PDB file of N, CA and C in Angstrom:
ATOM      1  N   MET M   1      73.363 107.601 131.913  1.00 67.00           N
ATOM      2  CA  MET M   1      74.093 108.222 131.932  1.00 67.00           C
ATOM      3  C   MET M   1      73.581 108.488 130.539  1.00 67.00           C
ATOM      4  N   LYS M   2      73.429 109.696 130.050  1.00 80.00           N
ATOM      5  CA  LYS M   2      72.836 110.810 128.560  1.00 80.00           C
ATOM      6  C   LYS M   2      73.689 110.068 127.779  1.00 80.00           C
ATOM      7  N   LYS M   3      73.086 109.740 126.368  1.00 78.00           N
ATOM      8  CA  LYS M   3      73.322 110.145 125.782  1.00 78.00           C
ATOM      9  C   LYS M   3      75.146 110.640 124.518  1.00 78.00           C
ATOM     10  N   LYS M   4      75.098 111.923 125.443  1.00 81.00           N
ATOM     11  CA  LYS M   4      75.755 113.081 124.654  1.00 81.00           C
ATOM     12  C   LYS M   4      76.386 112.303 126.191  1.00 81.00           C
ATOM     13  N   SER M   5      76.528 112.343 126.406  1.00 86.00           N
ATOM     14  CA  SER M   5      77.809 111.904 128.157  1.00 86.00           C
ATOM     15  C   SER M   5      78.450 110.301 127.532  1.00 86.00           C
ATOM     16  N   ILE M   6      78.210 109.503 127.283  1.00 87.00           N
ATOM     17  CA  ILE M   6      77.807 107.726 126.363  1.00 87.00           C
ATOM     18  C   ILE M   6      79.262 108.356 125.687  1.00 87.00           C
ATOM     19  N   GLU M   7      78.380 109.504 124.014  1.00 89.00           N
ATOM     20  CA  GLU M   7      79.064 109.794 123.188  1.00 89.00           C
ATOM     21  C   GLU M   7      80.362 110.338 123.821  1.00 89.00           C
ATOM     22  N   GLU M   8      80.611 111.275 124.575  1.00 90.00           N
ATOM     23  CA  GLU M   8      82.021 112.222 125.112  1.00 90.00           C
ATOM     24  C   GLU M   8      82.574 111.259 125.761  1.00 90.00           C
ATOM     25  N   GLU M   9      82.751 110.132 126.328  1.00 90.00           N
ATOM     26  CA  GLU M   9      83.338 109.220 126.818  1.00 90.00           C
ATOM     27  C   GLU M   9      84.460 108.448 126.439  1.00 90.00           C
ATOM     28  N   ILE M  10      82.978 107.648 124.754  1.00 90.00           N
ATOM     29  CA  ILE M  10      83.698 107.036 123.430  1.00 90.00           C
ATOM     30  C   ILE M  10      84.661 107.635 123.201  1.00 90.00           C
ATOM     31  N   LEU M  11      84.309 109.326 122.396  1.00 90.00           N
ATOM     32  CA  LEU M  11      85.493 109.140 121.650  1.00 90.00           C
ATOM     33  C   LEU M  11      86.552 110.052 122.470  1.00 90.00           C
ATOM     34  N   SER M  12      87.231 109.970 124.221  1.00 91.00           N
ATOM     35  CA  SER M  12      88.022 110.247 125.000  1.00 91.00           C
ATOM     36  C   SER M  12      89.086 108.811 124.087  1.00 91.00           C
ATOM     37  N   VAL M  13      88.537 107.880 124.880  1.00 90.00           N
ATOM     38  CA  VAL M  13      88.709 106.423 125.501  1.00 90.00           C
ATOM     39  C   VAL M  13      89.452 105.772 123.712  1.00 90.00           C
ATOM     40  N   LEU M  14      89.600 107.040 122.498  1.00 90.00           N
ATOM     41  CA  LEU M  14      89.573 106.869 121.128  1.00 90.00           C
ATOM     42  C   LEU M  14      90.574 108.007 121.316  1.00 90.00           C
ATOM     43  N   GLU M  15      89.963 109.471 121.869  1.00 89.00           N
ATOM     44  CA  GLU M  15      90.942 109.297 121.105  1.00 89.00           C
ATOM     45  C   GLU M  15      92.249 109.316 122.098  1.00 89.00           C
ATOM     46  N   LYS M  16      92.216 109.115 122.891  1.00 88.00           N
ATOM     47  CA  LYS M  16      93.735 108.868 123.683  1.00 88.00           C
ATOM     48  C   LYS M  16      94.124 107.876 122.826  1.00 88.00           C
ATOM     49  N   ASP M  17      94.016 106.546 122.141  1.00 81.00           N
ATOM     50  CA  ASP M  17      95.583 106.100 121.481  1.00 81.00           C
ATOM     51  C   ASP M  17      94.598 106.300 120.112  1.00 81.00           C
ATOM     52  N   GLY M  18      94.846 107.260 119.700  1.00 78.00           N
ATOM     53  CA  GLY M  18      94.240 107.391 118.217  1.00 78.00           C
ATOM     54  C   GLY M  18      94.448 105.810 116.309  1.00 78.00           C
ATOM     55  N   ARG M  19      95.725 105.475 117.107  1.00 82.00           N
ATOM     56  CA  ARG M  19      95.319 104.365 115.717  1.00 82.00           C
ATOM     57  C   ARG M  19      95.484 102.633 116.621  1.00 82.00           C
ATOM     58  N   LYS M  20      93.767 102.745 117.578  1.00 89.00           N
ATOM     59  CA  LYS M  20      94.221 101.187 117.893  1.00 89.00           C
ATOM     60  C   LYS M  20      93.049 101.356 118.143  1.00 89.00           C
ATOM     61  N   MET M  21      92.580 100.379 117.604  1.00 91.00           N
ATOM     62  CA  MET M  21      90.833  99.384 117.605  1.00 91.00           C
ATOM     63  C   MET M  21      90.393  99.052 118.723  1.00 91.00           C
ATOM     64  N   TYR M  22      89.567  98.944 119.331  1.00 93.00           N
ATOM     65  CA  TYR M  22      89.085  98.606 120.205  1.00 93.00           C
ATOM     66  C   TYR M  22      87.376  97.397 119.746  1.00 93.00           C
ATOM     67  N   LYS M  23      87.657  96.422 120.669  1.00 94.00           N
ATOM     68  CA  LYS M  23      85.959  95.767 120.527  1.00 94.00           C
ATOM     69  C   LYS M  23      85.267  96.064 121.518  1.00 94.00           C
ATOM     70  N   THR M  24      84.233  95.649 121.420  1.00 93.00           N
ATOM     71  CA  THR M  24      82.422  96.479 121.285  1.00 93.00           C
ATOM     72  C   THR M  24      83.253  96.159 123.406  1.00 93.00           C
ATOM     73  N   ARG M  25      83.306  95.265 123.836  1.00 93.00           N
ATOM     74  CA  ARG M  25      83.523  94.892 125.599  1.00 93.00           C
ATOM     75  C   ARG M  25      85.123  95.303 125.747  1.00 93.00           C
ATOM     76  N   GLU M  26      86.266  95.630 125.320  1.00 93.00           N
ATOM     77  CA  GLU M  26      86.919  96.520 125.830  1.00 93.00           C
ATOM     78  C   GLU M  26      86.739  97.816 126.108  1.00 93.00           C
ATOM     79  N   LEU M  27      86.152  98.188 124.954  1.00 92.00           N
ATOM     80  CA  LEU M  27      86.002  99.931 124.507  1.00 92.00           C
ATOM     81  C   LEU M  27      85.126 100.163 125.573  1.00 92.00           C
ATOM     82  N   PHE M  28      83.549  99.553 126.154  1.00 93.00           N
ATOM     83  CA  PHE M  28      82.897  99.710 127.192  1.00 93.00           C
ATOM     84  C   PHE M  28      83.217  99.330 128.623  1.00 93.00           C
ATOM     85  N   ARG M  29      84.777  98.987 128.819  1.00 92.00           N
ATOM     86  CA  ARG M  29      85.382  98.853 130.201  1.00 92.00           C
ATOM     87  C   ARG M  29      86.512  99.318 130.399  1.00 92.00           C
ATOM     88  N   LYS M  30      87.153 100.185 129.365  1.00 91.00           N
ATOM     89  CA  LYS M  30      87.212 101.422 128.875  1.00 91.00           C
ATOM     90  C   LYS M  30      86.245 103.025 130.104  1.00 91.00           C
ATOM     91  N   THR M  31      84.868 102.515 129.088  1.00 90.00           N
ATOM     92  CA  THR M  31      84.795 104.330 129.517  1.00 90.00           C
ATOM     93  C   THR M  31      84.253 104.484 130.494  1.00 90.00           C
ATOM     94  N   GLY M  32      84.084 103.084 131.468  1.00 88.00           N
ATOM     95  CA  GLY M  32      83.392 102.066 132.802  1.00 88.00           C
ATOM     96  C   GLY M  32      82.033 103.543 132.905  1.00 88.00           C
ATOM     97  N   ILE M  33      81.552 102.940 131.897  1.00 88.00           N
ATOM     98  CA  ILE M  33      79.567 103.461 131.749  1.00 88.00           C
ATOM     99  C   ILE M  33      79.456 101.515 132.772  1.00 88.00           C
ATOM    100  N   SER M  34      78.478 101.341 133.251  1.00 89.00           N
ATOM    101  CA  SER M  34      77.490 100.798 134.038  1.00 89.00           C
ATOM    102  C   SER M  34      76.354  99.609 133.241  1.00 89.00           C
ATOM    103  N   ASN M  35      77.348  98.308 133.484  1.00 91.00           N
ATOM    104  CA  ASN M  35      76.819  97.602 132.784  1.00 91.00           C
ATOM    105  C   ASN M  35      75.361  97.302 132.581  1.00 91.00           C
ATOM    106  N   SER M  36      74.050  98.309 132.664  1.00 92.00           N
ATOM    107  CA  SER M  36      72.712  98.544 132.769  1.00 92.00           C
ATOM    108  C   SER M  36      72.130  98.777 131.637  1.00 92.00           C
ATOM    109  N   GLU M  37      73.453  99.536 131.035  1.00 91.00           N
ATOM    110  CA  GLU M  37      73.806 100.803 129.780  1.00 91.00           C
ATOM    111  C   GLU M  37      74.262 100.087 128.671  1.00 91.00           C
ATOM    112  N   TYR M  38      74.881  99.176 128.951  1.00 92.00           N
ATOM    113  CA  TYR M  38      75.486  98.166 127.679  1.00 92.00           C
ATOM    114  C   TYR M  38      75.236  98.604 126.513  1.00 92.00           C
ATOM    115  N   PRO M  39      73.068  98.626 126.513  1.00 92.00           N
ATOM    116  CA  PRO M  39      72.540  98.486 125.190  1.00 92.00           C
ATOM    117  C   PRO M  39      72.755  99.345 124.387  1.00 92.00           C
ATOM    118  N   GLU M  40      72.358 100.176 125.420  1.00 92.00           N
ATOM    119  CA  GLU M  40      72.104 101.550 124.785  1.00 92.00           C
ATOM    120  C   GLU M  40      73.183 101.472 123.816  1.00 92.00           C
ATOM    121  N   PHE M  41      75.107 101.830 124.884  1.00 92.00           N
ATOM    122  CA  PHE M  41      76.132 101.961 124.577  1.00 92.00           C
ATOM    123  C   PHE M  41      76.495 101.758 123.072  1.00 92.00           C
ATOM    124  N   LYS M  42      76.197 100.055 122.724  1.00 93.00           N
ATOM    125  CA  LYS M  42      76.433  98.982 121.807  1.00 93.00           C
ATOM    126  C   LYS M  42      75.335  99.697 120.409  1.00 93.00           C
ATOM    127  N   ALA M  43      74.642 100.465 120.435  1.00 93.00           N
ATOM    128  CA  ALA M  43      73.633 100.902 119.597  1.00 93.00           C
ATOM    129  C   ALA M  43      73.852 102.165 119.260  1.00 93.00           C
ATOM    130  N   LEU M  44      75.092 102.997 120.083  1.00 93.00           N
ATOM    131  CA  LEU M  44      75.694 104.381 120.016  1.00 93.00           C
ATOM    132  C   LEU M  44      76.391 104.326 119.205  1.00 93.00           C
ATOM    133  N   LEU M  45      77.459 103.314 120.282  1.00 92.00           N
ATOM    134  CA  LEU M  45      78.761 102.292 119.249  1.00 92.00           C
ATOM    135  C   LEU M  45      78.272 102.523 117.787  1.00 92.00           C
ATOM    136  N   ARG M  46      76.920 102.052 116.861  1.00 92.00           N
ATOM    137  CA  ARG M  46      76.153 100.985 115.877  1.00 92.00           C
ATOM    138  C   ARG M  46      76.011 102.345 115.178  1.00 92.00           C
ATOM    139  N   GLU M  47      75.772 103.595 115.190  1.00 93.00           N
ATOM    140  CA  GLU M  47      75.457 104.784 114.539  1.00 93.00           C
ATOM    141  C   GLU M  47      76.134 105.843 114.922  1.00 93.00           C
ATOM    142  N   MET M  48      77.543 105.131 116.119  1.00 92.00           N
ATOM    143  CA  MET M  48      77.966 106.306 115.636  1.00 92.00           C
ATOM    144  C   MET M  48      79.043 106.439 114.366  1.00 92.00           C
ATOM    145  N   ALA M  49      79.314 105.023 113.998  1.00 90.00           N
ATOM    146  CA  ALA M  49      79.900 104.372 112.316  1.00 90.00           C
ATOM    147  C   ALA M  49      80.150 104.642 111.798  1.00 90.00           C
ATOM    148  N   GLU M  50      78.070 104.686 111.797  1.00 90.00           N
ATOM    149  CA  GLU M  50      77.024 104.878 110.470  1.00 90.00           C
ATOM    150  C   GLU M  50      77.518 106.407 109.832  1.00 90.00           C
ATOM    151  N   SER M  51      77.791 107.172 111.662  1.00 90.00           N
ATOM    152  CA  SER M  51      78.257 108.640 110.717  1.00 90.00           C
ATOM    153  C   SER M  51      79.244 108.881 110.529  1.00 90.00           C
ATOM    154  N   GLY M  52      79.902 108.210 110.803  1.00 86.00           N
ATOM    155  CA  GLY M  52      81.836 108.082 110.107  1.00 86.00           C
ATOM    156  C   GLY M  52      81.719 109.071 111.146  1.00 86.00           C
ATOM    157  N   ARG M  53      81.194 109.197 112.823  1.00 89.00           N
ATOM    158  CA  ARG M  53      82.056 109.794 113.480  1.00 89.00           C
ATOM    159  C   ARG M  53      83.185 109.176 114.041  1.00 89.00           C
ATOM    160  N   ILE M  54      82.889 107.499 114.405  1.00 91.00           N
ATOM    161  CA  ILE M  54      84.092 106.223 114.711  1.00 91.00           C
ATOM    162  C   ILE M  54      84.210 105.642 113.117  1.00 91.00           C
ATOM    163  N   SER M  55      84.802 104.579 113.074  1.00 89.00           N
ATOM    164  CA  SER M  55      85.756 104.286 112.510  1.00 89.00           C
ATOM    165  C   SER M  55      85.358 102.397 112.871  1.00 89.00           C
ATOM    166  N   ARG M  56      84.855 101.547 111.469  1.00 89.00           N
ATOM    167  CA  ARG M  56      84.540 100.429 112.126  1.00 89.00           C
ATOM    168  C   ARG M  56      85.427  99.626 111.502  1.00 89.00           C
ATOM    169  N   GLY M  57      86.224  98.329 111.749  1.00 86.00           N
ATOM    170  CA  GLY M  57      87.347  97.806 110.956  1.00 86.00           C
ATOM    171  C   GLY M  57      86.576  96.300 111.144  1.00 86.00           C
ATOM    172  N   LYS M  58      87.738  96.159 111.089  1.00 87.00           N
ATOM    173  CA  LYS M  58      87.332  94.081 110.734  1.00 87.00           C
ATOM    174  C   LYS M  58      87.435  93.435 112.401  1.00 87.00           C
ATOM    175  N   GLY M  59      86.760  92.752 112.887  1.00 88.00           N
ATOM    176  CA  GLY M  59      86.057  91.424 113.691  1.00 88.00           C
ATOM    177  C   GLY M  59      85.400  92.893 114.608  1.00 88.00           C
ATOM    178  N   GLY M  60      84.446  93.636 114.122  1.00 87.00           N
ATOM    179  CA  GLY M  60      83.615  94.506 114.465  1.00 87.00           C
ATOM    180  C   GLY M  60      84.301  95.220 115.471  1.00 87.00           C
ATOM    181  N   ARG M  61      85.148  95.662 115.336  1.00 91.00           N
ATOM    182  CA  ARG M  61      86.891  96.841 116.619  1.00 91.00           C
ATOM    183  C   ARG M  61      85.976  97.876 115.872  1.00 91.00           C
ATOM    184  N   TYR M  62      86.722  99.094 117.339  1.00 91.00           N
ATOM    185  CA  TYR M  62      85.623 100.565 116.455  1.00 91.00           C
ATOM    186  C   TYR M  62      86.758 101.139 116.952  1.00 91.00           C
ATOM    187  N   GLY M  63      88.166 102.268 116.104  1.00 90.00           N
ATOM    188  CA  GLY M  63      88.686 103.058 116.252  1.00 90.00           C
ATOM    189  C   GLY M  63      88.270 104.119 116.345  1.00 90.00           C
ATOM    190  N   GLN M  64      88.755 105.752 116.333  1.00 88.00           N
ATOM    191  CA  GLN M  64      88.554 107.127 116.177  1.00 88.00           C
ATOM    192  C   GLN M  64      88.795 107.111 113.849  1.00 88.00           C
ATOM    193  N   ALA M  65      88.089 108.213 113.333  1.00 82.00           N
ATOM    194  CA  ALA M  65      87.346 108.032 112.868  1.00 82.00           C
ATOM    195  C   ALA M  65      88.747 108.350 112.280  1.00 82.00           C
ATOM    196  N   GLN M  66      89.034 108.147 110.887  1.00 73.00           N
ATOM    197  CA  GLN M  66      90.490 107.984 109.569  1.00 73.00           C
ATOM    198  C   GLN M  66      89.711 108.614 108.097  1.00 73.00           C
ATOM    199  N   ALA M  67      90.928 109.683 107.632  1.00 65.00           N
ATOM    200  CA  ALA M  67      90.213 110.003 106.488  1.00 65.00           C
ATOM    201  C   ALA M  67      90.839 109.048 105.409  1.00 65.00           C
ATOM    202  N   ARG M  68      89.826 108.135 104.381  1.00 63.00           N
ATOM    203  CA  ARG M  68      90.354 107.270 103.983  1.00 63.00           C
ATOM    204  C   ARG M  68      90.915 108.314 102.203  1.00 63.00           C
ATOM    205  N   ASN M  69      91.925 107.146 101.874  1.00 66.00           N
ATOM    206  CA  ASN M  69      92.538 106.775 100.989  1.00 66.00           C
ATOM    207  C   ASN M  69      92.015 106.664  99.664  1.00 66.00           C
ATOM    208  N   ILE M  70      90.645 107.407  98.780  1.00 65.00           N
ATOM    209  CA  ILE M  70      90.062 106.589  98.229  1.00 65.00           C
ATOM    210  C   ILE M  70      89.983 107.424  97.105  1.00 65.00           C
ATOM    211  N   LEU M  71      90.417 106.607  95.686  1.00 73.00           N
ATOM    212  CA  LEU M  71      90.316 107.521  94.252  1.00 73.00           C
ATOM    213  C   LEU M  71      89.107 107.349  93.645  1.00 73.00           C
ATOM    214  N   GLU M  72      88.383 107.527  93.045  1.00 76.00           N
ATOM    215  CA  GLU M  72      87.672 107.721  91.557  1.00 76.00           C
ATOM    216  C   GLU M  72      87.481 108.203  90.653  1.00 76.00           C
ATOM    217  N   GLY M  73      87.772 107.478  89.427  1.00 85.00           N
ATOM    218  CA  GLY M  73      87.782 107.523  88.085  1.00 85.00           C
ATOM    219  C   GLY M  73      87.731 106.088  87.355  1.00 85.00           C
ATOM    220  N   THR M  74      88.011 106.056  85.965  1.00 88.00           N
ATOM    221  CA  THR M  74      87.577 105.150  84.616  1.00 88.00           C
ATOM    222  C   THR M  74      89.267 104.860  84.417  1.00 88.00           C
ATOM    223  N   LEU M  75      89.109 103.980  84.854  1.00 85.00           N
ATOM    224  CA  LEU M  75      90.394 102.659  84.500  1.00 85.00           C
ATOM    225  C   LEU M  75      89.796 102.077  82.827  1.00 85.00           C
ATOM    226  N   HIS M  76      91.429 102.522  81.873  1.00 89.00           N
ATOM    227  CA  HIS M  76      90.725 101.935  80.605  1.00 89.00           C
ATOM    228  C   HIS M  76      92.464 100.707  80.295  1.00 89.00           C
ATOM    229  N   VAL M  77      91.980  99.693  80.621  1.00 90.00           N
ATOM    230  CA  VAL M  77      92.844  98.746  79.978  1.00 90.00           C
ATOM    231  C   VAL M  77      92.863  98.205  78.977  1.00 90.00           C
ATOM    232  N   LYS M  78      94.657  98.166  78.019  1.00 89.00           N
ATOM    233  CA  LYS M  78      94.223  97.455  77.155  1.00 89.00           C
ATOM    234  C   LYS M  78      95.369  96.030  76.966  1.00 89.00           C
ATOM    235  N   THR M  79      95.067  95.436  76.105  1.00 88.00           N
ATOM    236  CA  THR M  79      95.404  93.983  75.667  1.00 88.00           C
ATOM    237  C   THR M  79      96.322  93.767  76.282  1.00 88.00           C
ATOM    238  N   GLN M  80      97.474  94.301  75.903  1.00 88.00           N
ATOM    239  CA  GLN M  80      98.053  93.722  76.342  1.00 88.00           C
ATOM    240  C   GLN M  80      98.694  94.090  77.762  1.00 88.00           C
ATOM    241  N   GLY M  81      98.131  94.049  78.642  1.00 83.00           N
ATOM    242  CA  GLY M  81      98.266  94.417  79.653  1.00 83.00           C
ATOM    243  C   GLY M  81      98.483  95.650  80.999  1.00 83.00           C
ATOM    244  N   PHE M  82      98.664  96.361  79.920  1.00 84.00           N
ATOM    245  CA  PHE M  82      98.929  98.044  80.845  1.00 84.00           C
ATOM    246  C   PHE M  82      97.623  98.648  80.682  1.00 84.00           C
ATOM    247  N   GLY M  83      97.646  99.797  81.559  1.00 82.00           N
ATOM    248  CA  GLY M  83      96.730  99.659  82.310  1.00 82.00           C
ATOM    249  C   GLY M  83      96.789 101.729  82.468  1.00 82.00           C
ATOM    250  N   PHE M  84      95.921 102.395  82.350  1.00 70.00           N
ATOM    251  CA  PHE M  84      96.150 103.906  81.653  1.00 70.00           C
ATOM    252  C   PHE M  84      94.305 104.177  82.777  1.00 70.00           C
TER     253      PHE M  84
END
């Protein structure tokens, strides 16, 4: 199987249930790719996670990429415990 078709299979499985996170083996079984292509599949998963196309969660689980709620700024904490 070509790299693009494997990538499309991964994305289609993840899009079916956008909130679910899959272990590598579980995702591999759901895609229906042959066992001989597992090393390529695993490398592609890592590559897609690093590029941000999919997200990697706790325990090495993969899921659909989601926007992160991250704020960047400066926090000033006073000695009384207040923060602004």
